[in-house]
Amino acid sequence: MTGGNPELWRRLTRHLDRALGLPRADRAAYLDGLRDSDDEAARELAALLAAHDAAGDERFLENRAPHPMLPSIEPGQSLGAYVLERELGRGGMGSVWLARRTDGRFERAVAVKFPDPSLIGRGGEERFRQEGGILARLVHPHIAQLLDAGVTADSQPFLVIEHVDGVPLDRYCVDHGLPVEACIRLFLDVLSAVTAAHAQLVVHRDLKPANVLVTRNGQVKLLDFGIAKLLDQPASPAASSQMTRVGVFALTPEYAAPEQVSGAPVSTATDIYALGVMLYVLLSGRHPVTIPVQAPLDLVRAVLDTVPADMSAAVGADSPALKAKLRGDLDTIVRKAMSKEPADRYASAASFADDLSRYLRHDPIAARPDSAAYRIRKLVRRNRAGAALAGLALVSAVTGVIATVHQAGLAREERDYALRQLARAEAVIDLDQFLLTEAAPMGRPLEVSELLQRAEQIVRRQAAGGAVSRVDLLLSIGDQYDILDEVDRARDVLEMAYAEARATDDPSLRARSACALAGAVAAGGGWTRAKELVAEGQAFLPDERRHVLDRIRCLKAASHVARVDDDGASAISRIEEARALLEKSPYRSEIQELSILMDVAESYRVAGRQAEALPSFERAAALLAALGRDQTQKAGTLYNNWALSLELSGRPRDAEAVYRRGIEVSRSDEAGEAVSPMLLLNYSRVLWRLGMLDKAARHAEEAYDRALDSGFAVVVNQSVIVLARIYRDRGELARSVAILEEGDRRWRLWLPAGHAAFASLDLQHGLTAHARGDTPAALRLIDRAYLIAEDARRRGSNADFTPVVLTRRAEVRNAAGRSREAEEDARLALDRLRAVLPPDFLSALRADAYLALGRALEAEGRGAEGNTALVEALKHFEGSMGLDHPQTVALRRQLGRPG
Amino acid sequence: MKSGDGSDAHDALFSSLYRELHRLARRELALRNGQAAFSPTTLLHEAYLDMADRHGIDFPDRARFMGYAARVMRGLIVDEARSRSALKRGGQAVITSLNTDVAEQHEVPDEELLRVSELLDELAASEPPLSELVDLKFFCGFSVAEIAALRGVCERTVQRDWEKARAYLYRGLRPGPAE
């Protein structure tokens, strides 16, 4: 071999050069030729050529070597309030040390991880700190708490984590000889931890028994939550070529979900899969997937295609008792969690836990093995019936309410009233589930009359009997249609309910039916009537505690009407009133809170107070996830609106992530409905903002096409603006002008002259003129845009467009050398922004304005002030666009900052 | 740690370079508080300027300097790999699940890195530019284009040499069934 044989290599090196320069077909001939003169060399050359090819295939050494960790870590070193005691272990990611607090206040031992600095990457330290901060907020009794994440003075990142002394879960179950139920109960703790983390939008990505420790007292602790993402580790191999390397994987293959293996996006569903595998291992003692290490390509096949044997089958003949126990429901549960398609798995850890709890209580589980009922369910879902799940949501509402009614210690009469309401609600719930899951014949949606007939039959058979009225049933059916987005049917049914309610004496029924109908009518544009109905509804409610729920419902309807009417102020006051009522009432539940939150967020958004809408959106999304509703159309809508608010407050980076989630959710909808053109357009706009022009163009063009197809005029018109900007930024000025002119034609047909929207069109025209070098024309157009926007603002329009126009005008004025005027514009823009954004809110809008201000001041010779403004601008760019955005980087360089 | 050449002058230079790089690395990391991570190529460029400045060392050309420095870098990386490897085998008393497997995280396992370094030392005995190329490309992360510019040759040549060196190493690491 050439290794250790320099003389042989010297003989060979030129031959190797030549052989590599030949086409492959000719190599054999060359080797033959060499064999005659130097047999040893020929053999070695052949081996080297083979090695060359193999090395190329495997991309051997194509990545860089691991970074040397130069700052050394010693025992006795201090790190903030901790002192390092000893090294616990070292891995590829870095080393782990045991440490204790020095201040004697609290003797808890911690583990400190020192990841390799190269894993953090350029400019990543700030992100590491920030994301570490987010992970540290993940507090749960079953999650090993991340206490601190930071970077030392030597730029060495570190993570301080609660030290857990325990054994992995699978070993614990075996060592203690735990029966199936006990093991499941421990597993439920794991699920509760995962639920909490998912609610905070943290995905683990590497769930396996080794990451779940059980302490001596039987307490479960999950480790390394979100650490994979924090360190920017790829959750899946960077390229499938990596899979061909023998024995080297970037993830734990036995627990890898199909999407991790194929490089598709990772989500909470990925964790669910891993949890399914974990449960499989825990209960059966066997692995569902056997990975042949010798042939890693088979890993791909195994994970993506091969359906593992059921747990009960895998257990085999030697434990017939266990086999019997696992067969049936437990098999079904695990199979569902391990579905190849993420959308087929449990929608959330919470629903996974629900089914396990049901199993433990010997109740029927929700997951169904393939059967007629299951197929019907699937069909119903394909008909856009999220209704079965709506039933589930109502169930949670009911149990929530029961709990609080008992706790609140109400007077007897009130309690009875509440229980009657509940009885009604419960009866209706069971009904819904029945109606929509089992009764629906294949493919044909039921007529209302049929539904009603069936409903009445069922009610007569049930004990709750007289407590449920037809009106209640109709209201409930109307709700179902509303959830199904069958707006017309909903309205028809609710009209019936309203008419029948008028014939009764029950104020609660009359109020509810009036308000419910108001909502449906408003959605159809009948605002006047809607307002009347709301007023009527509210009039029927005496101001007593026990009608609180109805009152809340009416306030929500009133808010909805106000929103549709574009009356932001009223919308907010109504919904805040509803929120206050809910908080004080004993009827709080997560569902109620969720629906109010979504209304609150929408009201602020419509009122133009974007930044105030954000906390509500965030909480609503978290609740949706916790309730397992985050893969639905409603969630898609929420994400769209949330992202829009983020965008309008000048947080494009955050907005991009949320839009993307909305698109994922929409695409994953079983009905196969295409993603809304509105959502696509919104997404494209934020992509443009972030400079991802080609991707933005693709999405905007798709939005435009789809909107044209479906006659969605609003989107067609809006996409004009977005495309104009994108083309301009790509330098395709002619195309930009062309689309603006088309937009102009359309808009004039659709909008009255002087409408605020034309400001946007004029602005784009102006900016295109500026790009062409025609400054006078540019300023003329932008002046006109400003007048329109200012006029709209004075007339009390909800969205103030003037800061954007002013900032752009400032930019153009700067370029034209008119710094004084530019300064004025920039200052006014910042003033206006102060009125709508909270003081410390980091926003791209502010960034642009400060940047323009800074440039103007510098041009006027006021360097020091200018510098202050630029520093402010940088702060806002970093917070809203990200540290790596070209604008951020350029500004940082200009200011002479490192990086 | 050996230098490529046996002479005393070179050894002295080499160890001072090693210390120098350490010092520079610390300084760079301290400077970049909250910003970029440590980048060997930047480091090497800085080291070159610094050395020329402070010691008045006369390198025939930058390319040779870089070659040396890259060799030093390899030394640092391999030292690390060696101690990681020893720790794993030596068995720390309590390694909780906080320990993650090396093989999961990096392309090249530590044991392989050590072997690669040995093979490179051998290769350096017969064809030093090839060994140096691996130091520059794999251990320091220089691109083919950068190396070509440094050496004043065309990229194709560098690519070819890289493939040769890689074949040599692969052969050394994965002996075929004949062996």
GROMACS .gro file of N, CA, C and O in nm, chain A residues 96-148:
model
  212
   96VAL      N    1  -1.956   1.879   2.858
   96VAL     CA    2  -2.057   1.904   2.960
   96VAL      C    3  -1.992   1.897   3.096
   96VAL      O    4  -1.920   1.803   3.126
   97TRP      N    5  -2.019   1.996   3.178
   97TRP     CA    6  -1.958   2.003   3.310
   97TRP      C    7  -2.063   2.010   3.418
   97TRP      O    8  -2.171   2.063   3.399
   98LEU      N    9  -2.026   1.958   3.535
   98LEU     CA   10  -2.111   1.972   3.652
   98LEU      C   11  -2.069   2.100   3.722
   98LEU      O   12  -1.950   2.132   3.731
   99ALA      N   13  -2.165   2.175   3.770
   99ALA     CA   14  -2.132   2.301   3.837
   99ALA      C   15  -2.226   2.325   3.954
   99ALA      O   16  -2.335   2.268   3.959
  100ARG      N   17  -2.183   2.406   4.045
  100ARG     CA   18  -2.268   2.443   4.159
  100ARG      C   19  -2.270   2.592   4.177
  100ARG      O   20  -2.178   2.662   4.137
  101ARG      N   21  -2.372   2.640   4.246
  101ARG     CA   22  -2.380   2.783   4.274
  101ARG      C   23  -2.280   2.822   4.380
  101ARG      O   24  -2.259   2.749   4.475
  102THR      N   25  -2.224   2.939   4.362
  102THR     CA   26  -2.125   2.985   4.461
  102THR      C   27  -2.186   3.069   4.571
  102THR      O   28  -2.130   3.078   4.678
  103ASP      N   29  -2.297   3.130   4.543
  103ASP     CA   30  -2.344   3.227   4.643
  103ASP      C   31  -2.411   3.161   4.762
  103ASP      O   32  -2.468   3.229   4.845
  104GLY      N   33  -2.408   3.031   4.764
  104GLY     CA   34  -2.457   2.961   4.883
  104GLY      C   35  -2.606   2.973   4.904
  104GLY      O   36  -2.663   2.914   4.995
  105ARG      N   37  -2.671   3.050   4.816
  105ARG     CA   38  -2.815   3.069   4.837
  105ARG      C   39  -2.888   2.937   4.813
  105ARG      O   40  -2.983   2.904   4.880
  106PHE      N   41  -2.844   2.867   4.713
  106PHE     CA   42  -2.923   2.755   4.667
  106PHE      C   43  -2.829   2.649   4.611
  106PHE      O   44  -2.762   2.671   4.513
  107GLU      N   45  -2.826   2.536   4.678
  107GLU     CA   46  -2.721   2.441   4.645
  107GLU      C   47  -2.749   2.351   4.526
  107GLU      O   48  -2.693   2.243   4.515
  108ARG      N   49  -2.838   2.391   4.439
  108ARG     CA   50  -2.873   2.303   4.329
  108ARG      C   51  -2.758   2.282   4.233
  108ARG      O   52  -2.694   2.377   4.190
  109ALA      N   53  -2.736   2.158   4.197
  109ALA     CA   54  -2.630   2.129   4.100
  109ALA      C   55  -2.684   2.150   3.960
  109ALA      O   56  -2.800   2.123   3.932
  110VAL      N   57  -2.600   2.202   3.875
  110VAL     CA   58  -2.641   2.223   3.737
  110VAL      C   59  -2.542   2.158   3.644
  110VAL      O   60  -2.430   2.126   3.683
  111ALA      N   61  -2.586   2.140   3.521
  111ALA     CA   62  -2.496   2.092   3.417
  111ALA      C   63  -2.472   2.208   3.322
  111ALA      O   64  -2.566   2.279   3.287
  112VAL      N   65  -2.349   2.230   3.285
  112VAL     CA   66  -2.319   2.337   3.191
  112VAL      C   67  -2.265   2.274   3.063
  112VAL      O   68  -2.166   2.202   3.065
  113LYS      N   69  -2.333   2.304   2.954
  113LYS     CA   70  -2.287   2.253   2.825
  113LYS      C   71  -2.211   2.363   2.753
  113LYS      O   72  -2.257   2.476   2.748
  114PHE      N   73  -2.097   2.326   2.699
  114PHE     CA   74  -2.020   2.422   2.620
  114PHE      C   75  -2.019   2.375   2.475
  114PHE      O   76  -1.934   2.295   2.436
  115PRO      N   77  -2.112   2.422   2.396
  115PRO     CA   78  -2.110   2.379   2.257
  115PRO      C   79  -1.990   2.436   2.183
  115PRO      O   80  -1.940   2.542   2.219
  116ASP      N   81  -1.949   2.365   2.084
  116ASP     CA   82  -1.843   2.411   1.996
  116ASP      C   83  -1.881   2.547   1.938
  116ASP      O   84  -1.986   2.558   1.877
  117PRO      N   85  -1.797   2.648   1.953
  117PRO     CA   86  -1.834   2.782   1.902
  117PRO      C   87  -1.868   2.782   1.754
  117PRO      O   88  -1.949   2.860   1.709
  118SER      N   89  -1.806   2.693   1.679
  118SER     CA   90  -1.832   2.693   1.535
  118SER      C   91  -1.976   2.654   1.505
  118SER      O   92  -2.028   2.687   1.400
  119LEU      N   93  -2.041   2.588   1.597
  119LEU     CA   94  -2.180   2.550   1.574
  119LEU      C   95  -2.273   2.671   1.579
  119LEU      O   96  -2.383   2.667   1.529
  120ILE      N   97  -2.224   2.775   1.643
  120ILE     CA   98  -2.309   2.894   1.654
  120ILE      C   99  -2.303   2.974   1.526
  120ILE      O  100  -2.399   3.032   1.484
  121GLY      N  101  -2.187   2.975   1.466
  121GLY     CA  102  -2.181   3.040   1.335
  121GLY      C  103  -2.167   3.191   1.342
  121GLY      O  104  -2.179   3.252   1.446
  122ARG      N  105  -2.141   3.246   1.229
  122ARG     CA  106  -2.123   3.389   1.217
  122ARG      C  107  -2.244   3.467   1.264
  122ARG      O  108  -2.355   3.440   1.224
  123GLY      N  109  -2.219   3.564   1.348
  123GLY     CA  110  -2.330   3.649   1.390
  123GLY      C  111  -2.436   3.573   1.467
  123GLY      O  112  -2.545   3.623   1.492
  124GLY      N  113  -2.404   3.453   1.508
  124GLY     CA  114  -2.507   3.372   1.571
  124GLY      C  115  -2.519   3.391   1.720
  124GLY      O  116  -2.611   3.339   1.782
  125GLU      N  117  -2.425   3.465   1.778
  125GLU     CA  118  -2.424   3.470   1.924
  125GLU      C  119  -2.547   3.540   1.980
  125GLU      O  120  -2.604   3.498   2.079
  126GLU      N  121  -2.587   3.646   1.912
  126GLU     CA  122  -2.706   3.717   1.958
  126GLU      C  123  -2.829   3.628   1.948
  126GLU      O  124  -2.910   3.620   2.039
  127ARG      N  125  -2.838   3.558   1.836
  127ARG     CA  126  -2.951   3.467   1.816
  127ARG      C  127  -2.948   3.358   1.922
  127ARG      O  128  -3.051   3.321   1.977
  128PHE      N  129  -2.829   3.308   1.951
  128PHE     CA  130  -2.814   3.204   2.053
  128PHE      C  131  -2.869   3.253   2.186
  128PHE      O  132  -2.946   3.185   2.252
  129ARG      N  133  -2.832   3.376   2.220
  129ARG     CA  134  -2.881   3.431   2.346
  129ARG      C  135  -3.032   3.446   2.345
  129ARG      O  136  -3.100   3.408   2.438
  130GLN      N  137  -3.081   3.503   2.236
  130GLN     CA  138  -3.225   3.528   2.228
  130GLN      C  139  -3.304   3.398   2.230
  130GLN      O  140  -3.400   3.385   2.304
  131GLU      N  141  -3.263   3.305   2.147
  131GLU     CA  142  -3.338   3.179   2.142
  131GLU      C  143  -3.319   3.102   2.271
  131GLU      O  144  -3.411   3.035   2.317
  132GLY      N  145  -3.199   3.114   2.328
  132GLY     CA  146  -3.178   3.053   2.458
  132GLY      C  147  -3.275   3.112   2.559
  132GLY      O  148  -3.333   3.042   2.641
  133GLY      N  149  -3.296   3.243   2.549
  133GLY     CA  150  -3.392   3.309   2.637
  133GLY      C  151  -3.531   3.252   2.619
  133GLY      O  152  -3.605   3.231   2.716
  134ILE      N  153  -3.567   3.225   2.495
  134ILE     CA  154  -3.700   3.168   2.470
  134ILE      C  155  -3.710   3.029   2.530
  134ILE      O  156  -3.809   2.994   2.594
  135LEU      N  157  -3.606   2.948   2.510
  135LEU     CA  158  -3.609   2.813   2.565
  135LEU      C  159  -3.612   2.816   2.717
  135LEU      O  160  -3.671   2.730   2.781
  136ALA      N  161  -3.545   2.914   2.774
  136ALA     CA  162  -3.541   2.921   2.920
  136ALA      C  163  -3.679   2.948   2.978
  136ALA      O  164  -3.705   2.920   3.093
  137ARG      N  165  -3.767   3.004   2.894
  137ARG     CA  166  -3.901   3.030   2.946
  137ARG      C  167  -3.986   2.904   2.949
  137ARG      O  168  -4.099   2.903   2.994
  138LEU      N  169  -3.931   2.797   2.896
  138LEU     CA  170  -4.001   2.669   2.895
  138LEU      C  171  -3.988   2.611   3.035
  138LEU      O  172  -3.888   2.550   3.071
  139VAL      N  173  -4.090   2.634   3.117
  139VAL     CA  174  -4.084   2.586   3.253
  139VAL      C  175  -4.192   2.481   3.272
  139VAL      O  176  -4.308   2.506   3.246
  140HIS      N  177  -4.151   2.365   3.314
  140HIS     CA  178  -4.248   2.258   3.331
  140HIS      C  179  -4.186   2.156   3.424
  140HIS      O  180  -4.067   2.128   3.415
  141PRO      N  181  -4.265   2.100   3.513
  141PRO     CA  182  -4.206   2.004   3.606
  141PRO      C  183  -4.137   1.886   3.540
  141PRO      O  184  -4.048   1.826   3.599
  142HIS      N  185  -4.175   1.856   3.416
  142HIS     CA  186  -4.113   1.741   3.352
  142HIS      C  187  -4.013   1.777   3.244
  142HIS      O  188  -3.977   1.693   3.163
  143ILE      N  189  -3.971   1.901   3.245
  143ILE     CA  190  -3.867   1.939   3.149
  143ILE      C  191  -3.746   1.987   3.227
  143ILE      O  192  -3.758   2.070   3.317
  144ALA      N  193  -3.631   1.932   3.193
  144ALA     CA  194  -3.507   1.977   3.257
  144ALA      C  195  -3.488   2.122   3.219
  144ALA      O  196  -3.469   2.155   3.103
  145GLN      N  197  -3.496   2.205   3.317
  145GLN     CA  198  -3.501   2.347   3.291
  145GLN      C  199  -3.371   2.404   3.237
  145GLN      O  200  -3.265   2.381   3.293
  146LEU      N  201  -3.384   2.476   3.127
  146LEU     CA  202  -3.269   2.553   3.080
  146LEU      C  203  -3.264   2.679   3.165
  146LEU      O  204  -3.358   2.758   3.164
  147LEU      N  205  -3.159   2.695   3.240
  147LEU     CA  206  -3.154   2.807   3.333
  147LEU      C  207  -3.094   2.931   3.272
  147LEU      O  208  -3.129   3.042   3.307
  148ASP      N  209  -3.001   2.910   3.183
  148ASP     CA  210  -2.933   3.025   3.127
  148ASP      C  211  -2.867   2.985   2.996
  148ASP      O  212  -2.824   2.871   2.980
   0.00000   0.00000   0.00000
